[in-house]
Amino acid sequence: MISGTVKHVIHCVCLIGLIVLSQMFMVVPDNFTEDWTECDTARLIIFWIAKLATFGTIPQLSFIFLGMLLYNSFSENVAPKGPFPLAPFICFRVVTRGDFPQLVQNTVKRNLETCLSAGLKSFCFDIVTDKLINITPSGQVRETVVPSTYKTKTGVLYKGRALQYCLEEDVNFLEDDTWIVHLDEETVLTESSINGKYKNIIRGLSRNFVTF
């Protein structure tokens, strides 16, 4: 098994190598010149505004680049293993159209076993679907079917529509202090990711409002 440090080193080498190769094989014609004499003033101003606007992304790209190099995202010991006595209730909300019910059932079953194996106690999986999946309900798994006639106040569609339906007063079953983790139908959890979520919850990180 390759350690997280080795994976991070390979990741950094590949990233820097890709940048170097892209510069080495970048083709610029030998006779390329920028002739501005044929451009009128209006077009020239628009061109330079568009060209200079690209520099606005430099701060964001710089932080992303440094984060990819300096932060080891392959860390194996994200947080102490469970049980988690201080963890608040966590709802893993899985949004799907319901076109692949077997995939959803298999993924939820696997993620449920992973949560239990990691020592998580206070949690549930809420399967939010446009079509009935007939997933086996339990104390930790429930299914929420979004009516075809439901419309949000802002007219949002797709995933936003499904998530907003779960927050309606006559549908929402969660307490105000519940943490909601949004997942796709194919997202597979690991014990490491669960430990990381627990660590962020205890520290109060990754909490924000979602507006549709």
PDB file of C-alpha atoms in Angstrom:
ATOM      1  CA  MET A   1       0.000   0.000   0.000  1.00  0.00           C
ATOM      2  CA  ILE A   2       1.432   3.379  -1.048  1.00  0.00           C
ATOM      3  CA  SER A   3       1.604   5.867   1.817  1.00  0.00           C
ATOM      4  CA  GLY A   4      -0.125   9.239   1.698  1.00  0.00           C
ATOM      5  CA  THR A   5       3.224  11.075   1.590  1.00  0.00           C
ATOM      6  CA  VAL A   6       4.380   9.129  -1.468  1.00  0.00           C
ATOM      7  CA  LYS A   7       1.053   9.807  -3.194  1.00  0.00           C
ATOM      8  CA  HIS A   8       1.422  13.521  -2.449  1.00  0.00           C
ATOM      9  CA  VAL A   9       4.963  13.583  -3.888  1.00  0.00           C
ATOM     10  CA  ILE A  10       3.766  11.813  -7.051  1.00  0.00           C
ATOM     11  CA  HIS A  11       0.891  14.294  -7.276  1.00  0.00           C
ATOM     12  CA  CYS A  12       3.282  17.287  -7.020  1.00  0.00           C
ATOM     13  CA  VAL A  13       5.718  15.842  -9.574  1.00  0.00           C
ATOM     14  CA  CYS A  14       2.896  15.210 -12.060  1.00  0.00           C
ATOM     15  CA  LEU A  15       1.500  18.711 -11.556  1.00  0.00           C
ATOM     16  CA  ILE A  16       4.853  20.450 -12.074  1.00  0.00           C
ATOM     17  CA  GLY A  17       5.719  18.096 -14.928  1.00  0.00           C
ATOM     18  CA  LEU A  18       2.472  18.927 -16.710  1.00  0.00           C
ATOM     19  CA  ILE A  19       3.221  22.648 -16.444  1.00  0.00           C
ATOM     20  CA  VAL A  20       6.786  22.186 -17.729  1.00  0.00           C
ATOM     21  CA  LEU A  21       5.680  20.004 -20.643  1.00  0.00           C
ATOM     22  CA  SER A  22       2.950  22.448 -21.642  1.00  0.00           C
ATOM     23  CA  GLN A  23       5.552  25.224 -21.809  1.00  0.00           C
ATOM     24  CA  MET A  24       8.057  23.092 -23.720  1.00  0.00           C
ATOM     25  CA  PHE A  25       5.590  22.056 -26.406  1.00  0.00           C
ATOM     26  CA  MET A  26       3.737  25.362 -26.696  1.00  0.00           C
ATOM     27  CA  VAL A  27       3.965  26.338 -30.374  1.00  0.00           C
ATOM     28  CA  VAL A  28       4.398  29.992 -31.335  1.00  0.00           C
ATOM     29  CA  PRO A  29       4.958  30.820 -35.043  1.00  0.00           C
ATOM     30  CA  ASP A  30       8.404  32.324 -35.742  1.00  0.00           C
ATOM     31  CA  ASN A  31       6.872  35.106 -37.808  1.00  0.00           C
ATOM     32  CA  PHE A  32       4.243  36.016 -35.206  1.00  0.00           C
ATOM     33  CA  THR A  33       3.927  39.772 -34.612  1.00  0.00           C
ATOM     34  CA  GLU A  34       1.254  41.926 -33.044  1.00  0.00           C
ATOM     35  CA  ASP A  35       0.267  44.609 -35.541  1.00  0.00           C
ATOM     36  CA  TRP A  36      -2.044  47.160 -33.950  1.00  0.00           C
ATOM     37  CA  THR A  37      -2.085  49.591 -36.870  1.00  0.00           C
ATOM     38  CA  GLU A  38      -5.084  47.909 -38.491  1.00  0.00           C
ATOM     39  CA  CYS A  39      -7.216  48.018 -35.306  1.00  0.00           C
ATOM     40  CA  ASP A  40      -9.449  50.960 -34.535  1.00  0.00           C
ATOM     41  CA  THR A  41      -9.438  52.522 -31.074  1.00  0.00           C
ATOM     42  CA  ALA A  42     -12.683  50.904 -29.865  1.00  0.00           C
ATOM     43  CA  ARG A  43     -11.575  47.377 -30.766  1.00  0.00           C
ATOM     44  CA  LEU A  44      -8.166  47.989 -29.268  1.00  0.00           C
ATOM     45  CA  ILE A  45      -9.682  49.100 -25.950  1.00  0.00           C
ATOM     46  CA  ILE A  46     -12.026  46.098 -25.823  1.00  0.00           C
ATOM     47  CA  PHE A  47      -9.154  43.743 -26.610  1.00  0.00           C
ATOM     48  CA  TRP A  48      -6.911  45.128 -23.879  1.00  0.00           C
ATOM     49  CA  ILE A  49      -9.702  45.091 -21.304  1.00  0.00           C
ATOM     50  CA  ALA A  50     -10.334  41.411 -22.075  1.00  0.00           C
ATOM     51  CA  LYS A  51      -6.610  40.684 -22.024  1.00  0.00           C
ATOM     52  CA  LEU A  52      -5.991  42.440 -18.706  1.00  0.00           C
ATOM     53  CA  ALA A  53      -9.080  40.833 -17.123  1.00  0.00           C
ATOM     54  CA  THR A  54      -7.309  37.478 -17.196  1.00  0.00           C
ATOM     55  CA  PHE A  55      -4.862  38.780 -14.588  1.00  0.00           C
ATOM     56  CA  GLY A  56      -7.745  38.953 -12.106  1.00  0.00           C
ATOM     57  CA  THR A  57      -7.611  35.174 -11.753  1.00  0.00           C
ATOM     58  CA  ILE A  58      -3.952  35.169 -10.673  1.00  0.00           C
ATOM     59  CA  PRO A  59      -4.626  35.433  -6.891  1.00  0.00           C
ATOM     60  CA  GLN A  60      -7.127  32.569  -6.941  1.00  0.00           C
ATOM     61  CA  LEU A  61      -4.961  30.381  -9.168  1.00  0.00           C
ATOM     62  CA  SER A  62      -1.912  31.110  -7.011  1.00  0.00           C
ATOM     63  CA  PHE A  63      -3.666  29.936  -3.846  1.00  0.00           C
ATOM     64  CA  ILE A  64      -5.008  26.846  -5.624  1.00  0.00           C
ATOM     65  CA  PHE A  65      -1.525  26.017  -6.902  1.00  0.00           C
ATOM     66  CA  LEU A  66       0.077  26.488  -3.470  1.00  0.00           C
ATOM     67  CA  GLY A  67      -2.672  24.435  -1.836  1.00  0.00           C
ATOM     68  CA  MET A  68      -2.127  21.556  -4.244  1.00  0.00           C
ATOM     69  CA  LEU A  69       1.616  21.603  -3.536  1.00  0.00           C
ATOM     70  CA  LEU A  70       1.745  22.321   0.191  1.00  0.00           C
ATOM     71  CA  TYR A  71      -1.365  20.516   1.477  1.00  0.00           C
ATOM     72  CA  ASN A  72      -1.219  16.741   1.584  1.00  0.00           C
ATOM     73  CA  SER A  73      -4.746  15.706   0.630  1.00  0.00           C
ATOM     74  CA  PHE A  74      -3.735  12.036   0.874  1.00  0.00           C
ATOM     75  CA  SER A  75      -3.238  12.171   4.636  1.00  0.00           C
ATOM     76  CA  GLU A  76      -4.160   8.821   6.130  1.00  0.00           C
ATOM     77  CA  ASN A  77      -4.809   9.984   9.698  1.00  0.00           C
ATOM     78  CA  VAL A  78      -7.350  12.730   9.128  1.00  0.00           C
ATOM     79  CA  ALA A  79      -8.792  12.557  12.629  1.00  0.00           C
ATOM     80  CA  PRO A  80      -9.066  10.123  15.548  1.00  0.00           C
ATOM     81  CA  LYS A  81     -11.360   7.206  14.895  1.00  0.00           C
ATOM     82  CA  GLY A  82     -14.790   6.924  16.493  1.00  0.00           C
ATOM     83  CA  PRO A  83     -16.911   6.558  18.470  1.00  0.00           C
ATOM     84  CA  PHE A  84     -17.892  10.228  18.273  1.00  0.00           C
ATOM     85  CA  PRO A  85     -19.644  11.146  21.537  1.00  0.00           C
ATOM     86  CA  LEU A  86     -19.563  14.902  20.851  1.00  0.00           C
ATOM     87  CA  ALA A  87     -20.750  14.786  17.249  1.00  0.00           C
ATOM     88  CA  PRO A  88     -24.156  16.375  16.547  1.00  0.00           C
ATOM     89  CA  PHE A  89     -26.719  14.634  14.363  1.00  0.00           C
ATOM     90  CA  ILE A  90     -25.540  14.350  10.745  1.00  0.00           C
ATOM     91  CA  CYS A  91     -27.849  13.881   7.774  1.00  0.00           C
ATOM     92  CA  PHE A  92     -26.265  12.553   4.592  1.00  0.00           C
ATOM     93  CA  ARG A  93     -28.641  13.861   1.932  1.00  0.00           C
ATOM     94  CA  VAL A  94     -28.375  11.971  -1.353  1.00  0.00           C
ATOM     95  CA  VAL A  95     -29.996  13.661  -4.352  1.00  0.00           C
ATOM     96  CA  THR A  96     -30.950  11.574  -7.378  1.00  0.00           C
ATOM     97  CA  ARG A  97     -33.422  11.569 -10.252  1.00  0.00           C
ATOM     98  CA  GLY A  98     -34.160   7.923  -9.503  1.00  0.00           C
ATOM     99  CA  ASP A  99     -33.124   6.582 -12.901  1.00  0.00           C
ATOM    100  CA  PHE A 100     -30.740   4.033 -11.370  1.00  0.00           C
ATOM    101  CA  PRO A 101     -32.425   2.692  -8.219  1.00  0.00           C
ATOM    102  CA  GLN A 102     -30.112  -0.295  -7.810  1.00  0.00           C
ATOM    103  CA  LEU A 103     -27.050   1.946  -7.909  1.00  0.00           C
ATOM    104  CA  VAL A 104     -28.535   4.167  -5.211  1.00  0.00           C
ATOM    105  CA  GLN A 105     -29.448   1.219  -2.994  1.00  0.00           C
ATOM    106  CA  ASN A 106     -25.998  -0.354  -3.310  1.00  0.00           C
ATOM    107  CA  THR A 107     -24.213   2.937  -2.625  1.00  0.00           C
ATOM    108  CA  VAL A 108     -26.371   3.763   0.402  1.00  0.00           C
ATOM    109  CA  LYS A 109     -25.874   0.270   1.836  1.00  0.00           C
ATOM    110  CA  ARG A 110     -22.114   0.552   1.428  1.00  0.00           C
ATOM    111  CA  ASN A 111     -21.988   4.049   2.934  1.00  0.00           C
ATOM    112  CA  LEU A 112     -24.182   2.969   5.842  1.00  0.00           C
ATOM    113  CA  GLU A 113     -21.806   0.126   6.661  1.00  0.00           C
ATOM    114  CA  THR A 114     -18.847   2.508   6.422  1.00  0.00           C
ATOM    115  CA  CYS A 115     -20.450   4.964   8.867  1.00  0.00           C
ATOM    116  CA  LEU A 116     -21.139   2.198  11.369  1.00  0.00           C
ATOM    117  CA  SER A 117     -17.633   0.807  10.953  1.00  0.00           C
ATOM    118  CA  ALA A 118     -16.160   4.272  11.565  1.00  0.00           C
ATOM    119  CA  GLY A 119     -18.047   4.533  14.853  1.00  0.00           C
ATOM    120  CA  LEU A 120     -20.593   7.152  13.818  1.00  0.00           C
ATOM    121  CA  LYS A 121     -23.774   6.932  15.904  1.00  0.00           C
ATOM    122  CA  SER A 122     -26.065   9.931  15.353  1.00  0.00           C
ATOM    123  CA  PHE A 123     -26.691  10.019  11.621  1.00  0.00           C
ATOM    124  CA  CYS A 124     -29.155   9.172   8.879  1.00  0.00           C
ATOM    125  CA  PHE A 125     -29.316   8.928   5.102  1.00  0.00           C
ATOM    126  CA  ASP A 126     -32.090  10.876   3.398  1.00  0.00           C
ATOM    127  CA  ILE A 127     -32.562   9.760  -0.216  1.00  0.00           C
ATOM    128  CA  VAL A 128     -34.185  12.630  -2.123  1.00  0.00           C
ATOM    129  CA  THR A 129     -35.495  11.414  -5.465  1.00  0.00           C
ATOM    130  CA  ASP A 130     -37.811  12.454  -8.278  1.00  0.00           C
ATOM    131  CA  LYS A 131     -38.877   8.839  -8.848  1.00  0.00           C
ATOM    132  CA  LEU A 132     -39.790   6.262  -6.231  1.00  0.00           C
ATOM    133  CA  ILE A 133     -36.848   3.940  -5.523  1.00  0.00           C
ATOM    134  CA  ASN A 134     -38.513   1.731  -2.894  1.00  0.00           C
ATOM    135  CA  ILE A 135     -35.403   1.705  -0.760  1.00  0.00           C
ATOM    136  CA  THR A 136     -35.809  -0.292   2.443  1.00  0.00           C
ATOM    137  CA  PRO A 137     -36.544   2.243   5.215  1.00  0.00           C
ATOM    138  CA  SER A 138     -34.951   1.998   8.645  1.00  0.00           C
ATOM    139  CA  GLY A 139     -34.056   4.198  11.566  1.00  0.00           C
ATOM    140  CA  GLN A 140     -31.051   5.474   9.628  1.00  0.00           C
ATOM    141  CA  VAL A 141     -32.366   5.431   6.060  1.00  0.00           C
ATOM    142  CA  ARG A 142     -35.403   7.204   4.657  1.00  0.00           C
ATOM    143  CA  GLU A 143     -36.672   8.160   1.218  1.00  0.00           C
ATOM    144  CA  THR A 144     -38.120  11.525   0.228  1.00  0.00           C
ATOM    145  CA  VAL A 145     -39.945  11.697  -3.102  1.00  0.00           C
ATOM    146  CA  VAL A 146     -40.224  15.167  -4.628  1.00  0.00           C
ATOM    147  CA  PRO A 147     -43.696  15.662  -6.178  1.00  0.00           C
ATOM    148  CA  SER A 148     -43.673  16.437  -9.888  1.00  0.00           C
ATOM    149  CA  THR A 149     -45.947  19.415  -9.211  1.00  0.00           C
ATOM    150  CA  TYR A 150     -43.603  21.028  -6.685  1.00  0.00           C
ATOM    151  CA  LYS A 151     -42.113  24.410  -7.627  1.00  0.00           C
ATOM    152  CA  THR A 152     -39.817  26.622  -5.601  1.00  0.00           C
ATOM    153  CA  LYS A 153     -40.473  30.325  -5.092  1.00  0.00           C
ATOM    154  CA  THR A 154     -37.522  31.211  -7.310  1.00  0.00           C
ATOM    155  CA  GLY A 155     -38.258  28.581  -9.957  1.00  0.00           C
ATOM    156  CA  VAL A 156     -34.997  26.710  -9.452  1.00  0.00           C
ATOM    157  CA  LEU A 157     -34.768  23.269 -11.083  1.00  0.00           C
ATOM    158  CA  TYR A 158     -32.981  19.949 -10.724  1.00  0.00           C
ATOM    159  CA  LYS A 159     -30.852  19.415  -7.597  1.00  0.00           C
ATOM    160  CA  GLY A 160     -31.667  22.824  -6.121  1.00  0.00           C
ATOM    161  CA  ARG A 161     -35.378  22.087  -6.437  1.00  0.00           C
ATOM    162  CA  ALA A 162     -35.013  18.745  -4.648  1.00  0.00           C
ATOM    163  CA  LEU A 163     -32.935  20.185  -1.822  1.00  0.00           C
ATOM    164  CA  GLN A 164     -35.325  23.083  -1.316  1.00  0.00           C
ATOM    165  CA  TYR A 165     -38.276  20.681  -1.085  1.00  0.00           C
ATOM    166  CA  CYS A 166     -36.580  18.947   1.854  1.00  0.00           C
ATOM    167  CA  LEU A 167     -36.396  22.273   3.689  1.00  0.00           C
ATOM    168  CA  GLU A 168     -40.105  23.079   3.412  1.00  0.00           C
ATOM    169  CA  GLU A 169     -41.787  23.305   6.820  1.00  0.00           C
ATOM    170  CA  ASP A 170     -44.170  20.406   6.232  1.00  0.00           C
ATOM    171  CA  VAL A 171     -41.355  18.181   4.887  1.00  0.00           C
ATOM    172  CA  ASN A 172     -38.273  18.997   6.954  1.00  0.00           C
ATOM    173  CA  PHE A 173     -37.701  16.510   9.793  1.00  0.00           C
ATOM    174  CA  LEU A 174     -34.318  17.781  10.967  1.00  0.00           C
ATOM    175  CA  GLU A 175     -33.472  19.932  13.962  1.00  0.00           C
ATOM    176  CA  ASP A 176     -31.845  23.334  13.566  1.00  0.00           C
ATOM    177  CA  ASP A 177     -28.476  22.082  14.828  1.00  0.00           C
ATOM    178  CA  THR A 178     -28.324  19.158  12.391  1.00  0.00           C
ATOM    179  CA  TRP A 179     -25.421  19.084   9.980  1.00  0.00           C
ATOM    180  CA  ILE A 180     -26.360  18.215   6.380  1.00  0.00           C
ATOM    181  CA  VAL A 181     -23.791  16.592   4.096  1.00  0.00           C
ATOM    182  CA  HIS A 182     -24.864  16.652   0.438  1.00  0.00           C
ATOM    183  CA  LEU A 183     -23.913  13.612  -1.636  1.00  0.00           C
ATOM    184  CA  ASP A 184     -24.473  12.470  -5.204  1.00  0.00           C
ATOM    185  CA  GLU A 185     -25.964   9.072  -5.899  1.00  0.00           C
ATOM    186  CA  GLU A 186     -22.578   7.560  -6.792  1.00  0.00           C
ATOM    187  CA  THR A 187     -20.558   9.151  -3.969  1.00  0.00           C
ATOM    188  CA  VAL A 188     -18.812   6.528  -1.838  1.00  0.00           C
ATOM    189  CA  LEU A 189     -17.729   7.450   1.689  1.00  0.00           C
ATOM    190  CA  THR A 190     -14.578   6.204   3.383  1.00  0.00           C
ATOM    191  CA  GLU A 191     -13.694   6.065   7.059  1.00  0.00           C
ATOM    192  CA  SER A 192     -11.070   8.724   6.404  1.00  0.00           C
ATOM    193  CA  SER A 193     -13.618  11.107   4.870  1.00  0.00           C
ATOM    194  CA  ILE A 194     -16.028  10.516   7.773  1.00  0.00           C
ATOM    195  CA  ASN A 195     -13.256  11.235  10.278  1.00  0.00           C
ATOM    196  CA  GLY A 196     -12.445  14.408   8.349  1.00  0.00           C
ATOM    197  CA  LYS A 197     -16.082  15.547   8.398  1.00  0.00           C
ATOM    198  CA  TYR A 198     -16.255  14.885  12.130  1.00  0.00           C
ATOM    199  CA  LYS A 199     -13.106  16.946  12.652  1.00  0.00           C
ATOM    200  CA  ASN A 200     -14.553  19.870  10.670  1.00  0.00           C
ATOM    201  CA  ILE A 201     -17.863  19.682  12.524  1.00  0.00           C
ATOM    202  CA  ILE A 202     -16.178  19.793  15.919  1.00  0.00           C
ATOM    203  CA  ARG A 203     -14.105  22.785  14.775  1.00  0.00           C
ATOM    204  CA  GLY A 204     -17.148  24.484  13.241  1.00  0.00           C
ATOM    205  CA  LEU A 205     -15.754  24.438   9.707  1.00  0.00           C
ATOM    206  CA  SER A 206     -17.584  23.986   6.388  1.00  0.00           C
ATOM    207  CA  ARG A 207     -20.768  25.553   7.707  1.00  0.00           C
ATOM    208  CA  ASN A 208     -22.588  27.879   5.332  1.00  0.00           C
ATOM    209  CA  PHE A 209     -25.999  28.823   4.007  1.00  0.00           C
ATOM    210  CA  VAL A 210     -27.301  27.364   0.762  1.00  0.00           C
ATOM    211  CA  THR A 211     -29.872  29.520  -1.028  1.00  0.00           C
ATOM    212  CA  PHE A 212     -31.971  28.418  -3.995  1.00  0.00           C
TER     213      PHE A 212
END
